[in-house]
Coordinates of C-alpha atoms in Angstrom, one line a residue:
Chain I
X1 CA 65.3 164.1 46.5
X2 CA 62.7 161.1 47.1
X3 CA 63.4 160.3 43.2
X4 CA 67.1 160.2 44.1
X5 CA 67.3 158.1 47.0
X6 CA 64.5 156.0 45.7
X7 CA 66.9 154.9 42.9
X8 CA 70.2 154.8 45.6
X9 CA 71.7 151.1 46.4
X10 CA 71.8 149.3 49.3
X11 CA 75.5 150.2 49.9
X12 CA 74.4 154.4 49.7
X13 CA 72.6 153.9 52.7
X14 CA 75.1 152.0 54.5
X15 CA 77.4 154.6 53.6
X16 CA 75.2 156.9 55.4
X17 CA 74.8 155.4 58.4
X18 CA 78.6 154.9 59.1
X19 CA 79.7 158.0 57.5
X20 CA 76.8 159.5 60.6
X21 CA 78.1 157.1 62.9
X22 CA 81.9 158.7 62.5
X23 CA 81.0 162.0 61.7
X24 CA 78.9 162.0 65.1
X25 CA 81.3 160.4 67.5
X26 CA 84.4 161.7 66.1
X27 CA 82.4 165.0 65.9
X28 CA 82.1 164.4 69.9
X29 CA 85.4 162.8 70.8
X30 CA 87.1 166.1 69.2
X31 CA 84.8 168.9 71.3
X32 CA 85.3 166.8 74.6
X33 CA 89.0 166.9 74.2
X34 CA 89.2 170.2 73.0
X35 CA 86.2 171.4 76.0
X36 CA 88.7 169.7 78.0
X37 CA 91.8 171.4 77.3
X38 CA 90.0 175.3 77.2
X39 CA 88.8 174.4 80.8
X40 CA 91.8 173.2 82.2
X41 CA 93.7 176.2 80.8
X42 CA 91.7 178.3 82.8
X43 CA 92.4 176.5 86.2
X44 CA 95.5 176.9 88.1
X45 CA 98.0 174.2 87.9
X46 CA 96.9 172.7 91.2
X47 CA 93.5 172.2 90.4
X48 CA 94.0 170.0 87.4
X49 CA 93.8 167.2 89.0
X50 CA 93.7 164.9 85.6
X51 CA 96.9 166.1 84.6
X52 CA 98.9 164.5 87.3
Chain K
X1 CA 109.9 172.2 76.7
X2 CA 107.2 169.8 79.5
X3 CA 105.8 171.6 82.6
X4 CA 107.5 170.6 85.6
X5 CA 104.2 169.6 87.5
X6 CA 103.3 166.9 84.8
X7 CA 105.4 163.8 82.8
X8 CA 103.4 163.9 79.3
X9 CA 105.2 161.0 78.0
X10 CA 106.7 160.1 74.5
X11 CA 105.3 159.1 71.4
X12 CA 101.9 157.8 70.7
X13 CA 101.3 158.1 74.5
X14 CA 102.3 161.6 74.6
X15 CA 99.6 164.0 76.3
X16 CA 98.7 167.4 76.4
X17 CA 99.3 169.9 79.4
X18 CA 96.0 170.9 79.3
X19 CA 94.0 167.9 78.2
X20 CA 91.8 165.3 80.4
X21 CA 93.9 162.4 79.0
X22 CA 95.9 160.4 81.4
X23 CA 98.1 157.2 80.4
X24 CA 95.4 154.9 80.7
X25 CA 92.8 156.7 78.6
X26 CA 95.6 156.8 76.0
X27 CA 95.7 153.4 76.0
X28 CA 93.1 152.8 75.7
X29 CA 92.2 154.7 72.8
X30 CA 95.2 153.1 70.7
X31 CA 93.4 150.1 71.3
X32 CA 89.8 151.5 70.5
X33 CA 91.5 152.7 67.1
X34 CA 92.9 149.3 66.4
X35 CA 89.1 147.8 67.2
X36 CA 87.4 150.4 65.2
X37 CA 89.4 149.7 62.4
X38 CA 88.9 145.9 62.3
X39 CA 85.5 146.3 63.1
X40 CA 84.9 148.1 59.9
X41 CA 87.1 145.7 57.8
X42 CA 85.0 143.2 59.0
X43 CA 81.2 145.1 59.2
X44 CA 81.7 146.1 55.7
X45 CA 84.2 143.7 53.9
X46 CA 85.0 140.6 55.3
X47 CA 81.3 139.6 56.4
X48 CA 78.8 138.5 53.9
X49 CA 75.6 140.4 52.8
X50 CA 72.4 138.5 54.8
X51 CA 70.6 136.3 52.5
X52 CA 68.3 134.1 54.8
X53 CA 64.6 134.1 53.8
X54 CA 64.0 137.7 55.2
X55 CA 67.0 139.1 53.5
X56 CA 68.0 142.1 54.4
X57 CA 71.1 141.8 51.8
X58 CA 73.9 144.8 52.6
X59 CA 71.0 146.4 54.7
X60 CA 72.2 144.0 57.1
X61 CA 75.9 146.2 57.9
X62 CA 73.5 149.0 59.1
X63 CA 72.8 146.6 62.1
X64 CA 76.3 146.6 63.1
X65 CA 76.1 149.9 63.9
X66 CA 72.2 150.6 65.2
X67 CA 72.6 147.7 67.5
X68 CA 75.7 148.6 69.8
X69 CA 74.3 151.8 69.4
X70 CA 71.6 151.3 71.2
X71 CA 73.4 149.3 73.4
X72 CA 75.7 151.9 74.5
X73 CA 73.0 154.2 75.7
X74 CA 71.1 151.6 77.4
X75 CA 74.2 151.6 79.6
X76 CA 75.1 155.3 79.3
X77 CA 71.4 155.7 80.9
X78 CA 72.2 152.5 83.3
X79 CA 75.3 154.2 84.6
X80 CA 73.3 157.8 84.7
X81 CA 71.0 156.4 86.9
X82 CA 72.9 154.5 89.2
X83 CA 75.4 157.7 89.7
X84 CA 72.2 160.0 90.4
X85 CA 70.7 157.7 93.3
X86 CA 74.9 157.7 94.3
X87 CA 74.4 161.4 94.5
X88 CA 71.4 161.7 96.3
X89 CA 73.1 159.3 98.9
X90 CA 76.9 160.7 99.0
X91 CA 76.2 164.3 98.0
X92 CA 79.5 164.4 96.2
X93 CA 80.6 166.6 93.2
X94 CA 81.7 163.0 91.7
X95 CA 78.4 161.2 91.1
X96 CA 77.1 164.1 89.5
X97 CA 79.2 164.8 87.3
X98 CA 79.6 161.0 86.8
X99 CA 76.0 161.0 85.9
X100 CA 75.7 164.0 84.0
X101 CA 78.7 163.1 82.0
X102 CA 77.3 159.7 81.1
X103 CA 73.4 161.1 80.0
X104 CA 75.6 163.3 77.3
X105 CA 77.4 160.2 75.8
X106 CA 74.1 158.1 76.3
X107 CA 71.9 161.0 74.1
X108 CA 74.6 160.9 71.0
X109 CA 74.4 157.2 71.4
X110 CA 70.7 157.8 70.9
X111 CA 71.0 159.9 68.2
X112 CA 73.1 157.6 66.4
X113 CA 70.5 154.7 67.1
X114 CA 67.7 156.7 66.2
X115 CA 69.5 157.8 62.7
X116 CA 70.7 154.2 61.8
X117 CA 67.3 152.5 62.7
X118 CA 65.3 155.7 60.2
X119 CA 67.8 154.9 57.2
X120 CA 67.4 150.9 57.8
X121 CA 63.5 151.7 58.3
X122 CA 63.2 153.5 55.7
X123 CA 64.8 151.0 53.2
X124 CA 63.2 147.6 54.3
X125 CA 59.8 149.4 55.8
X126 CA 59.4 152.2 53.3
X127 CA 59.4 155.0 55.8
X128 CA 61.4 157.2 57.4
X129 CA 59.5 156.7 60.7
X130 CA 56.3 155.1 62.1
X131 CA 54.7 155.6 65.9
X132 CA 55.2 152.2 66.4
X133 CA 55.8 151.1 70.0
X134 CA 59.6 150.8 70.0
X135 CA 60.3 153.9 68.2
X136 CA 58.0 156.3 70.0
X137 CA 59.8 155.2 73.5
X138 CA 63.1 155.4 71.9
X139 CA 61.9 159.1 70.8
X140 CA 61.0 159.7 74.3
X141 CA 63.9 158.5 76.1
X142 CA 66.0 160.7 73.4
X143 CA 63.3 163.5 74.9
X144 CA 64.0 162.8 78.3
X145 CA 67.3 163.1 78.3
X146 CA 68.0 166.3 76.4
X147 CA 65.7 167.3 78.9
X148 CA 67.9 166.0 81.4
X149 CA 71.0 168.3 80.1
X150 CA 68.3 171.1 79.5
X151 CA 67.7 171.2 83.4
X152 CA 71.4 171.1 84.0
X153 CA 71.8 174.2 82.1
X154 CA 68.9 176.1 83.3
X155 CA 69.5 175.9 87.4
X156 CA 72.5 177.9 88.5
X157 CA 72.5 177.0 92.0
X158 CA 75.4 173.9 92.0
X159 CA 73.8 171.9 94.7
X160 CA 69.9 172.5 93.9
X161 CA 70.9 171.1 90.1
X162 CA 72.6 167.8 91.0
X163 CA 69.9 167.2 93.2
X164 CA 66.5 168.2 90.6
X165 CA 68.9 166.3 87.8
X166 CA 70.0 163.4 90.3
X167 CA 66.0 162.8 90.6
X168 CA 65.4 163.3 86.8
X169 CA 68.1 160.7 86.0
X170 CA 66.3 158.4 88.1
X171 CA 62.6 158.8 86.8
X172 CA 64.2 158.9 83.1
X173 CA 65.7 155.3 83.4
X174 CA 61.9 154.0 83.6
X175 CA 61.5 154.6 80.8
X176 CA 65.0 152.2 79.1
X177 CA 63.6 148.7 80.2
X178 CA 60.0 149.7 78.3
X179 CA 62.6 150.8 75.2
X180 CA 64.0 147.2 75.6
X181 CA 60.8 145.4 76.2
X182 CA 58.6 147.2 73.7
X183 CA 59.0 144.8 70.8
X184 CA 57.8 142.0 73.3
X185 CA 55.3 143.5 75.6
X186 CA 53.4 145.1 72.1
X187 CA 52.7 144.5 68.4
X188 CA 55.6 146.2 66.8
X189 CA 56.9 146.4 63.8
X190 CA 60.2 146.6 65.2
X191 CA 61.6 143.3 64.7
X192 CA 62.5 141.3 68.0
X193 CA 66.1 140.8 69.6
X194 CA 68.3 139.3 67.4
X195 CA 70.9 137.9 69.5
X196 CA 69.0 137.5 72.7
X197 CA 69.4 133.7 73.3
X198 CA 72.1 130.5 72.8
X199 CA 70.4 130.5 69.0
X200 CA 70.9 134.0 67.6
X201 CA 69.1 134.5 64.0
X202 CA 72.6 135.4 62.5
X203 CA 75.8 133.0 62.4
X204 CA 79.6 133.5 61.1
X205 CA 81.0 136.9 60.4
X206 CA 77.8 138.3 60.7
X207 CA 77.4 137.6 64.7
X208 CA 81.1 138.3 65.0
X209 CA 80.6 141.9 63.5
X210 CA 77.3 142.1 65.7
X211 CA 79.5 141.6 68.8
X212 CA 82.8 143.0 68.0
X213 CA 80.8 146.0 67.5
X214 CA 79.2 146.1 71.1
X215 CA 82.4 145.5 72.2
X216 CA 84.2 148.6 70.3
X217 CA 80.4 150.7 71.7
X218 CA 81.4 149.5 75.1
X219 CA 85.4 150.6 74.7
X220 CA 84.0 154.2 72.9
X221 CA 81.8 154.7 75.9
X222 CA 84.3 154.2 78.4
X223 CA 86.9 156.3 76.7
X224 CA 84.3 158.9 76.0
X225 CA 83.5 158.5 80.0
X226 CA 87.0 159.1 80.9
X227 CA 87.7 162.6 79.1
X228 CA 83.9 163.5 79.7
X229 CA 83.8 162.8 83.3
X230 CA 87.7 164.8 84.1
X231 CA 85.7 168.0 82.0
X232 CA 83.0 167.6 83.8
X233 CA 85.1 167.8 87.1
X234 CA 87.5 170.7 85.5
X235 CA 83.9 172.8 84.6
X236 CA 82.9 172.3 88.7
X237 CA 86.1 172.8 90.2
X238 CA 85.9 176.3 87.6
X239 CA 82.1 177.5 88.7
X240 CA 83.3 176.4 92.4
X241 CA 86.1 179.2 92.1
X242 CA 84.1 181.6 90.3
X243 CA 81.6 181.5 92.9
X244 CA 84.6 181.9 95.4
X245 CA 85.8 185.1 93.6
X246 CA 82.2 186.1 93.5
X247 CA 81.5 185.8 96.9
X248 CA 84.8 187.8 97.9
X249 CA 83.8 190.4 95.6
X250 CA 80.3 191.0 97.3
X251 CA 82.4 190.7 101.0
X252 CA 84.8 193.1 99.5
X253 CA 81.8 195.9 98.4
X254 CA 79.6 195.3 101.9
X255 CA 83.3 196.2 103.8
X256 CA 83.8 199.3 101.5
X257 CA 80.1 200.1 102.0
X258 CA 80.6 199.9 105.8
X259 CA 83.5 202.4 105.2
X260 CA 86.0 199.9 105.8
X261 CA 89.2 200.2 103.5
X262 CA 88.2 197.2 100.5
X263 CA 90.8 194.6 100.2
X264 CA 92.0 193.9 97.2
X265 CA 90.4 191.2 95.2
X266 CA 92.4 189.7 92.2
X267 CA 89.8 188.8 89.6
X268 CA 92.5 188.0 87.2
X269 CA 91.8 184.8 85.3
X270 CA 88.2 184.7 86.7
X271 CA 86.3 184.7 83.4

């Protein structure tokens, strides 16, 4: 492993770091929004006051 | 097919029944896709490599990300604080989950700064990590603040948590100026601010990229805020009716226990 990236370019890590970044906060983005839409399913109509 | 109670639109500005978009939020995250798209055309194709006298060659595009990174949860943690001392005065569902909502995004911001600053560190310094000044506060504040969401989840009692967590967010943000003053207040190896004067060390596409990028950190945050913040408010208005159900429950079993005839309590939809 420490031979491996030892060797990698410049560019590998970059990769890295924006493949984390996008993985992260789309990994995010996407449980909010779906968090959202469980919780609001179990409130009655009139509570969701977002959806107005 | 739409439900009656709500206009989901057409097209790209569609929403769901059951989501926390609104138009606005929509909106605005057509226009954060548009800016996170340019801001990797230009982050890792348009700008040049760095090739001052302290070159950090394509090392340099990991900047474009660990700086507005950092940036975001500086103000994630800004916001967290403000909303707690809010709470504290107002004593409104709002704040807290204002302020809870924002210590969330403010900890993946973290995370994110923490990741891009061990990869860059561990290509230009030749190690993953090192106790030096800046990143042991980072590590802290990234401590603090899980601890933060820890104490949220551990106290049941509504009102007694926003309160302990309201004070929490306060003490925590201490610790964010010492974060951003480290590299100046202490030998560090952390290299200073880069842009923090009318001659930043980087010019062109380079600064542009640096800047765009807090900019698209700043739009991410406030979209992220928008959906956070209306869960946030769906999960209390949902433990606010639990409790309600609970507490006819426990009405309805001391009347049957009195030998009064029990009501009838509709749990239905309660879990």
């Amino acid at each position: 492993m420490g031979v491996v990236l030892a060797e990698a370019s410049p560019w590998t890590y970059v990769a890295a770091t924006y493949g984390a970044a996008v993985g992260l906060l789309g990994g995010y983005a996407a449980w909010v929004i779906a968090k959202g839409r469980k919780v609001n399913r179990q409130l009655p109509p009139e509570d969701r006051r977002w959806s107005s | 097919m739409t439900s009656p109670s709500t206009d989901t639109g057409a097209g790209l500005l569609r929403r769901h029944p059951d989501g926390t978009a609104s138009r606005g939020s929509r909106i605005l995250g057509i226009v954060l896709l548009v800016s996170v798209a340019v801001f990797l055309y230009v982050a890792l194709i348009a700008s040049e490599p760095d090739k001052s006298l302290d070159a950090q060659g394509q090392l340099v595009r990991i900047m474009y990300i660990h700086v507005p990174s950092a940036i975001g949860c500086y103000t994630a943690f800004f916001v967290t604080a403000v909303a707690s001392a809010m709470y504290l005065w107002k004593r409104t569902t709002g704040w807290d989950a204002l302020a809870a909502s924002s210590a969330e995004i403010g900890v993946i911001f973290v995370i994110l700064t923490l990741m891009s600053g061990s990869i860059w560190g561990h290509t230009t310094w030749g190690t993953w990590w090192e106790w030096d000044p800046r990143l042991t506060s980072t590590a802290l504040m990234f401590v603090l603040y899980v601890g933060y969401l820890a104490l949220r989840r551990a106290i049941l009692d509504p009102t007694s948590r926003a309160k302990q967590s309201a004070i929490l967010g306060i003490i925590a943000f201490i610790n964010v100026p010492i974060v951003h003053y480290s590299v100046d207040w202490w030998r560090s190896l952390h290299q200073t601010a880069t842009v923090a004067s009318l001659d930043p060390q980087i010019d062109g596409l380079r600064l542009f990229a640096l800047m765009f990028g807090m900019v698209v950190a700043m739009m991410l945050y406030v979209w992220l805020m928008m959906h956070r913040f209306r869960l946030a408010f769906a999960e209390a208005a949902l433990e606010a009716k639990g409790l309600d159900l609970a507490l006819a429950e426990r009405r309805a079993e001391a009347r049957a226990d009195g030998g009064a005839v029990p009501p009838s309590v509709h749990t239905e939809g309660a879990s």
